[in-house]
Backbone as JSON, one array per atom type, in Angstrom:
{
  "sequence": "MSVSVLEHPGPWSEDEFFALGETLSRVELIDGSLWVSPSPTKRHQDIVSLLTVELYHAAKRSGLRFLQDANLRLADGRIVEPDIVIADTDIKGLVVEAAEVKLVIEVVSPSNAATDRLFKPQLYAAAQIAWYLRVEQPKDSVELHLQRLDGDHYVPHAVARPGEVLAWEEPFPHQIDVASLLP",
  "N": [[55.36, 102.49, 48.72], [56.27, 104.7, 46.2], [54.78, 107.42, 44.3], [56.06, 107.62, 41.83], [56.82, 104.99, 41.35], [54.37, 103.79, 40.93], [53.66, 105.01, 38.58], [55.31, 104.02, 36.65], [56.35, 103.4, 33.37], [55.62, 100.73, 31.15], [57.21, 97.4, 31.12], [59.07, 96.2, 33.98], [62.56, 96.06, 34.54], [65.16, 93.88, 35.84], [67.23, 95.45, 36.9], [65.91, 97.89, 37.39], [64.05, 97.0, 39.24], [65.71, 96.2, 41.42], [66.76, 98.68, 41.98], [64.81, 99.89, 43.44], [65.4, 99.48, 46.06], [65.46, 98.5, 49.56], [62.31, 97.58, 50.87], [59.32, 98.03, 52.85], [57.18, 96.55, 52.17], [56.31, 93.42, 50.64], [57.73, 92.84, 47.65], [57.68, 91.58, 44.45], [59.09, 90.49, 41.36], [57.63, 89.63, 38.46], [57.93, 88.52, 35.39], [58.31, 91.15, 34.3], [56.38, 92.62, 35.63], [55.47, 94.21, 38.69], [54.67, 92.68, 41.71], [52.97, 93.36, 44.54], [52.62, 92.9, 47.98], [50.94, 93.25, 51.11], [52.32, 93.24, 54.47], [52.5, 90.0, 56.0], [49.93, 88.3, 57.97], [49.76, 88.35, 61.6], [49.64, 85.76, 62.62], [50.65, 84.25, 60.48], [53.29, 85.27, 60.44], [54.1, 84.37, 62.93], [54.09, 81.59, 62.56], [56.12, 81.38, 60.63], [58.27, 82.25, 62.18], [58.36, 80.18, 64.1], [58.95, 78.04, 62.42], [61.48, 78.85, 61.7], [62.88, 78.48, 64.11], [62.66, 75.71, 64.2], [64.05, 74.86, 61.86], [66.46, 76.23, 61.26], [69.0, 75.46, 62.51], [69.18, 72.79, 61.71], [69.42, 73.01, 58.94], [71.84, 74.42, 58.85], [73.61, 72.55, 60.01], [73.74, 70.79, 57.93], [75.24, 72.12, 56.13], [73.93, 74.11, 54.75], [72.28, 77.23, 53.96], [69.88, 79.09, 55.76], [67.35, 81.18, 54.89], [65.24, 83.98, 55.26], [62.63, 85.67, 53.58], [64.1, 86.1, 51.2], [65.46, 87.34, 48.11], [64.68, 85.51, 45.45], [65.83, 84.34, 42.5], [64.2, 83.0, 39.89], [64.24, 82.87, 37.18], [65.41, 84.91, 34.42], [64.14, 88.08, 35.04], [62.27, 87.13, 36.83], [61.79, 87.32, 40.0], [61.17, 86.3, 43.12], [59.84, 86.3, 46.5], [59.95, 84.11, 48.69], [58.64, 82.76, 51.81], [60.54, 81.26, 53.24], [63.78, 80.13, 52.36], [65.94, 77.49, 51.79], [69.2, 76.94, 51.09], [72.13, 76.1, 49.15], [74.3, 78.24, 49.31], [76.22, 81.33, 49.39], [76.76, 84.22, 51.55], [76.84, 86.52, 50.13], [75.77, 89.19, 47.96], [72.62, 90.06, 46.27], [70.7, 88.22, 45.5], [69.4, 84.86, 45.61], [70.07, 82.16, 43.63], [67.96, 80.01, 41.72], [69.06, 77.48, 41.17], [70.61, 77.02, 43.39], [68.91, 76.44, 45.45], [67.57, 74.23, 47.8], [65.28, 73.68, 49.26], [62.16, 75.24, 49.28], [59.89, 77.26, 51.05], [56.56, 78.07, 51.68], [54.19, 79.77, 53.55], [50.85, 79.55, 53.52], [48.79, 82.23, 52.84], [45.62, 83.55, 53.66], [44.77, 85.66, 52.02], [46.16, 85.41, 49.62], [45.99, 82.75, 48.73], [45.65, 81.19, 46.39], [47.86, 81.9, 44.88], [49.99, 80.89, 46.44], [49.35, 78.17, 46.49], [49.01, 77.34, 43.84], [50.12, 79.03, 41.66], [52.81, 79.92, 42.43], [54.08, 77.37, 43.05], [54.15, 76.33, 40.44], [55.96, 78.08, 39.23], [58.25, 77.56, 40.8], [58.66, 74.86, 40.21], [59.16, 75.02, 37.44], [61.59, 76.27, 37.6], [63.08, 74.22, 38.53], [63.38, 73.56, 41.28], [63.9, 71.31, 43.77], [62.42, 70.58, 46.11], [59.43, 71.48, 47.81], [57.76, 73.0, 50.41], [54.64, 73.44, 51.61], [52.78, 75.3, 53.84], [49.84, 75.04, 55.39], [47.08, 76.81, 56.86], [44.61, 75.9, 58.3], [41.6, 76.57, 60.19], [42.6, 77.42, 63.41], [44.75, 75.6, 63.33], [47.53, 73.77, 61.86], [48.96, 72.54, 58.88], [51.33, 70.54, 57.21], [52.62, 70.24, 54.02], [54.65, 68.47, 52.21], [56.28, 68.49, 49.16], [57.69, 66.96, 46.27], [59.76, 67.46, 43.42], [58.79, 66.22, 40.31], [59.7, 65.66, 37.32], [58.3, 68.2, 35.59], [56.63, 69.2, 37.5], [55.19, 69.31, 40.86], [54.76, 66.61, 43.14], [52.85, 65.06, 45.75], [54.67, 64.28, 48.67], [54.74, 63.91, 51.44], [52.42, 64.42, 54.13], [51.54, 66.17, 57.05], [49.68, 66.58, 60.0], [48.29, 68.22, 62.97], [49.43, 66.51, 65.86], [50.94, 64.8, 64.47], [54.11, 63.95, 62.94], [56.26, 65.37, 60.62], [58.63, 63.91, 58.69], [61.74, 63.79, 56.96], [64.37, 62.86, 54.7], [65.66, 64.02, 52.59], [65.83, 67.38, 51.46], [67.75, 67.54, 53.39], [68.31, 65.78, 56.4], [65.61, 65.79, 58.65], [62.99, 66.41, 61.06], [59.71, 67.52, 61.86], [57.6, 68.21, 64.45], [54.3, 68.77, 64.18], [52.78, 69.99, 66.14], [54.52, 71.75, 67.33], [54.32, 74.02, 65.85], [51.95, 75.19, 66.33], [49.89, 77.89, 67.39]],
  "CA": [[55.6, 102.7, 47.31], [56.12, 106.1, 45.81], [53.96, 107.66, 43.11], [56.86, 107.33, 40.65], [56.76, 103.56, 41.12], [53.05, 103.48, 40.38], [53.56, 105.6, 37.25], [56.37, 103.44, 35.82], [55.84, 102.94, 32.08], [56.13, 99.48, 30.57], [57.72, 96.35, 31.99], [60.2, 96.47, 34.86], [63.76, 95.23, 34.38], [65.75, 93.52, 37.13], [67.98, 96.61, 37.41], [64.93, 98.84, 37.94], [63.49, 96.35, 40.42], [66.66, 96.31, 42.53], [66.96, 100.1, 42.28], [63.8, 100.28, 44.43], [65.99, 99.36, 47.39], [64.7, 97.72, 50.52], [60.97, 98.12, 51.1], [58.59, 97.4, 53.95], [56.23, 95.64, 51.55], [56.86, 92.32, 49.86], [57.66, 93.2, 46.24], [58.24, 90.53, 43.61], [59.13, 90.81, 39.93], [57.17, 88.49, 37.68], [57.86, 88.79, 33.95], [58.21, 92.58, 34.02], [55.37, 93.26, 36.48], [55.7, 94.18, 40.13], [53.6, 92.15, 42.54], [53.17, 93.93, 45.86], [51.75, 92.33, 49.01], [51.15, 93.81, 52.44], [52.95, 92.32, 55.41], [51.63, 88.88, 56.35], [49.23, 88.37, 59.25], [50.57, 88.02, 62.77], [49.71, 84.3, 62.72], [51.59, 83.85, 59.43], [54.63, 85.61, 60.9], [54.4, 83.49, 64.05], [54.43, 80.27, 62.0], [57.45, 81.5, 60.02], [59.24, 82.29, 63.29], [58.47, 78.84, 64.67], [59.69, 77.24, 61.43], [62.89, 79.26, 61.82], [63.41, 77.76, 65.27], [62.71, 74.29, 63.83], [64.85, 74.49, 60.7], [67.72, 76.95, 61.09], [70.19, 74.67, 62.88], [69.22, 71.58, 60.88], [69.99, 73.42, 57.65], [73.25, 74.77, 59.06], [74.37, 71.29, 60.21], [73.88, 70.15, 56.61], [76.03, 72.99, 55.28], [73.04, 74.95, 53.96], [71.86, 78.51, 54.54], [68.47, 79.32, 56.01], [67.1, 82.6, 54.59], [63.86, 84.44, 55.26], [62.32, 86.8, 52.69], [65.22, 86.29, 50.27], [65.18, 87.53, 46.69], [64.97, 84.26, 44.78], [65.72, 84.47, 41.04], [63.75, 81.77, 39.27], [64.64, 83.04, 35.78], [65.58, 86.34, 34.15], [62.89, 88.81, 35.19], [61.39, 86.47, 37.8], [62.38, 87.33, 41.33], [60.11, 86.16, 44.11], [60.28, 86.39, 47.89], [59.27, 83.09, 49.51], [58.79, 82.94, 53.25], [61.82, 80.67, 53.66], [64.58, 79.43, 51.36], [67.11, 76.79, 52.31], [70.0, 76.86, 49.87], [73.58, 75.93, 49.16], [74.71, 79.54, 48.79], [77.01, 82.12, 50.33], [76.0, 85.34, 52.09], [77.11, 87.71, 49.32], [74.87, 89.51, 46.87], [71.22, 90.4, 46.48], [69.77, 87.16, 45.14], [69.69, 83.43, 45.64], [69.71, 81.58, 42.34], [67.13, 78.81, 41.86], [69.91, 76.28, 41.16], [71.21, 76.86, 44.72], [67.86, 76.17, 46.42], [67.27, 72.84, 48.12], [63.91, 73.63, 49.76], [61.47, 76.53, 49.37], [58.75, 77.12, 51.96], [55.54, 79.11, 51.66], [53.06, 79.68, 54.47], [49.72, 80.03, 52.73], [48.03, 83.34, 53.41], [44.26, 83.55, 53.13], [44.58, 86.69, 50.99], [46.77, 85.02, 48.34], [46.1, 81.3, 48.79], [45.81, 80.62, 45.05], [49.25, 82.13, 44.47], [50.87, 79.96, 47.18], [49.0, 76.77, 46.21], [49.01, 77.0, 42.42], [51.01, 79.78, 40.78], [54.22, 79.85, 42.83], [54.65, 76.04, 42.82], [54.45, 76.17, 39.01], [57.21, 78.81, 38.98], [59.34, 76.83, 41.45], [58.89, 73.64, 39.43], [59.79, 75.42, 36.19], [62.98, 76.6, 37.95], [63.69, 72.95, 38.94], [63.64, 73.48, 42.72], [63.54, 69.91, 44.03], [61.49, 70.37, 47.22], [58.53, 72.59, 48.14], [56.96, 72.76, 51.61], [53.52, 74.36, 51.74], [52.23, 75.28, 55.18], [48.45, 75.47, 55.39], [46.6, 77.33, 58.14], [43.17, 75.75, 58.55], [41.19, 77.2, 61.45], [43.26, 77.01, 64.65], [45.57, 74.42, 63.1], [48.6, 73.88, 60.87], [49.24, 71.32, 58.12], [52.55, 70.61, 56.41], [52.51, 69.47, 52.78], [55.95, 68.4, 51.56], [56.15, 68.02, 47.79], [58.97, 66.8, 45.57], [59.7, 67.7, 41.98], [58.72, 65.04, 39.45], [59.67, 66.24, 35.97], [58.04, 69.64, 35.55], [55.6, 69.56, 38.49], [55.36, 68.72, 42.18], [53.86, 65.55, 43.58], [52.88, 64.93, 47.21], [55.67, 63.38, 49.26], [54.25, 63.6, 52.79], [51.54, 65.41, 54.75], [51.45, 66.0, 58.5], [48.69, 67.42, 60.67], [48.53, 68.21, 64.42], [49.56, 65.18, 66.43], [51.81, 64.01, 63.59], [55.46, 64.45, 62.7], [56.72, 65.31, 59.23], [60.05, 63.55, 58.67], [62.31, 63.62, 55.63], [65.81, 62.68, 54.59], [66.13, 64.97, 51.58], [67.18, 67.68, 51.02], [68.62, 67.34, 54.55], [67.49, 65.04, 57.35], [64.95, 66.56, 59.71], [61.58, 66.12, 61.34], [59.0, 68.61, 62.54], [56.34, 67.88, 65.13], [53.37, 69.84, 63.79], [52.33, 70.68, 67.36], [55.47, 72.83, 67.66], [54.0, 75.19, 65.02], [50.63, 75.69, 66.69], [49.96, 79.11, 68.21]],
  "C": [[55.38, 104.17, 46.99], [55.25, 106.21, 44.57], [54.75, 107.33, 41.86], [56.88, 105.84, 40.33], [55.45, 103.19, 40.46], [52.9, 103.99, 38.96], [54.62, 105.06, 36.29], [55.8, 102.95, 34.49], [56.45, 101.59, 31.67], [56.64, 98.49, 31.59], [58.93, 96.8, 32.82], [61.35, 95.53, 34.52], [64.25, 94.84, 35.78], [66.51, 94.7, 37.73], [67.03, 97.63, 38.04], [64.31, 98.29, 39.22], [64.43, 96.52, 41.61], [66.96, 97.75, 42.9], [65.9, 100.62, 43.26], [64.39, 100.29, 45.84], [65.11, 98.51, 48.29], [63.36, 98.4, 50.76], [60.35, 97.42, 52.3], [57.57, 96.4, 53.42], [56.99, 94.52, 50.85], [56.64, 92.68, 48.4], [58.37, 92.11, 45.45], [58.16, 90.97, 42.16], [58.75, 89.55, 39.15], [57.0, 88.94, 36.23], [57.58, 90.26, 33.64], [57.18, 93.32, 34.85], [55.79, 93.17, 37.94], [54.46, 93.63, 40.82], [53.9, 92.61, 43.96], [52.15, 93.33, 46.82], [51.99, 93.07, 50.32], [51.87, 92.79, 53.32], [51.98, 91.2, 55.76], [50.96, 89.11, 57.71], [50.17, 88.02, 60.4], [50.71, 86.5, 62.91], [50.71, 83.74, 61.7], [53.03, 84.09, 59.9], [55.05, 84.71, 62.07], [54.82, 82.1, 63.55], [55.82, 80.31, 61.35], [58.53, 81.54, 61.1], [59.44, 80.92, 63.9], [59.19, 77.89, 63.71], [61.18, 77.58, 61.47], [63.56, 78.52, 62.97], [63.6, 76.29, 64.92], [63.8, 73.96, 62.82], [66.24, 75.11, 60.6], [68.94, 76.07, 61.36], [70.3, 73.38, 62.07], [69.83, 71.89, 59.52], [71.48, 73.69, 57.8], [74.12, 73.52, 59.25], [74.62, 70.58, 58.89], [74.66, 71.01, 55.64], [75.2, 73.91, 54.39], [72.71, 76.24, 54.7], [70.34, 78.55, 54.65], [68.24, 80.82, 55.81], [65.61, 82.89, 54.61], [63.75, 85.61, 54.29], [63.47, 87.12, 51.73], [64.69, 86.59, 48.87], [65.63, 86.27, 45.97], [64.74, 84.44, 43.28], [65.39, 83.09, 40.46], [64.15, 81.71, 37.81], [64.88, 84.53, 35.58], [64.21, 87.02, 34.24], [61.87, 88.17, 36.11], [62.09, 86.38, 39.14], [61.24, 87.35, 42.34], [60.71, 86.2, 45.51], [59.51, 85.38, 48.73], [59.46, 83.4, 51.0], [60.14, 82.44, 53.73], [62.47, 79.98, 52.47], [65.73, 78.75, 52.1], [67.95, 76.43, 51.09], [71.46, 76.61, 50.16], [74.15, 77.18, 48.51], [75.61, 80.24, 49.82], [76.16, 83.31, 50.8], [76.18, 86.61, 51.27], [75.99, 87.92, 48.3], [73.43, 89.74, 47.28], [70.27, 89.23, 46.28], [70.32, 85.78, 45.44], [69.23, 82.91, 44.29], [68.94, 80.28, 42.56], [67.98, 77.54, 41.93], [70.55, 76.02, 42.52], [70.19, 76.35, 45.75], [67.61, 74.67, 46.56], [65.82, 72.66, 48.57], [63.36, 75.05, 49.8], [60.2, 76.31, 50.18], [57.85, 78.34, 51.84], [54.5, 78.78, 52.72], [51.89, 80.32, 53.74], [48.97, 81.11, 53.5], [46.62, 83.31, 52.84], [44.06, 84.55, 51.98], [45.21, 86.33, 49.64], [46.98, 83.5, 48.26], [46.32, 80.69, 47.41], [47.24, 80.79, 44.56], [50.16, 81.1, 45.13], [50.59, 78.5, 46.84], [49.19, 76.39, 44.75], [50.11, 77.71, 41.62], [52.48, 79.64, 41.16], [54.8, 78.43, 42.69], [54.96, 75.79, 41.34], [55.76, 76.88, 38.66], [58.4, 78.08, 39.58], [59.68, 75.56, 40.67], [59.58, 73.96, 38.11], [61.27, 75.76, 36.4], [63.75, 75.38, 38.47], [64.14, 72.93, 40.4], [63.05, 72.15, 43.19], [62.46, 69.72, 45.1], [60.73, 71.64, 47.54], [57.7, 72.19, 49.36], [55.9, 73.85, 51.7], [52.92, 74.19, 53.13], [50.83, 75.87, 55.12], [48.05, 75.91, 56.8], [45.09, 77.14, 58.29], [42.84, 76.29, 59.94], [41.87, 76.58, 62.67], [44.16, 75.78, 64.5], [46.69, 74.74, 62.11], [48.74, 72.51, 60.19], [50.48, 71.55, 57.29], [52.41, 69.68, 55.21], [53.87, 69.54, 52.07], [55.77, 67.78, 50.18], [57.53, 67.94, 47.16], [58.73, 66.99, 44.07], [59.71, 66.37, 41.25], [58.57, 65.56, 38.02], [59.47, 67.74, 36.02], [56.95, 70.07, 36.53], [55.89, 68.86, 39.82], [54.33, 67.62, 42.41], [53.95, 65.46, 45.1], [53.93, 63.92, 47.66], [55.21, 62.93, 50.64], [53.39, 64.76, 53.28], [51.51, 65.12, 56.24], [50.5, 67.05, 59.07], [48.99, 67.41, 62.18], [48.49, 66.79, 64.98], [50.45, 64.27, 65.6], [53.16, 64.7, 63.44], [55.75, 64.31, 61.21], [58.22, 65.04, 59.26], [60.5, 63.39, 57.23], [63.81, 63.44, 55.73], [66.42, 63.65, 53.59], [65.28, 66.22, 51.67], [68.21, 67.67, 52.15], [67.74, 66.63, 55.58], [66.91, 65.94, 58.44], [63.55, 66.02, 59.94], [60.99, 67.28, 62.12], [57.73, 68.02, 63.16], [55.38, 69.04, 64.85], [52.9, 70.63, 65.0], [53.26, 71.84, 67.72], [55.18, 74.11, 66.87], [52.64, 75.79, 65.36], [50.77, 76.91, 67.6], [49.62, 78.85, 69.66]]
}
């Protein structure tokens, strides 16, 4: 981030946000404020890579796009960067619109766990994204928490821990053996 970014007066617009260009940091626009996060831990990145191996072809077979670190517009002035987005979208443009998203995935980071567990699911639910997969990282383990939209909030759909398989039919049929995500 440059000093000029840090000295920006007042709320940020979407045009100003996109004028930043590509950055090495995760930068999100939430109601006129920039939220900046350092790169995730190596373990976090490893889990995202393993999820990519697990989900890319399944999404593609269902006619959906698998995107990592995509700019996801939840509403005007709300652009977030989830770990993974699976959407019915094309490859053009800078953003994926919430209405195109079938599944959003966040790997919970210890440094921003409250954001991934509480705040972002509220934003995703408000944007009417039907499915949310939260990946927890308890010590030396992985847990998958699949949630479905029920009105204006998410409710638990299925949970899987090591030695278990998370299977679902919506938004596309797939199953993940949790052991495949262990380091």
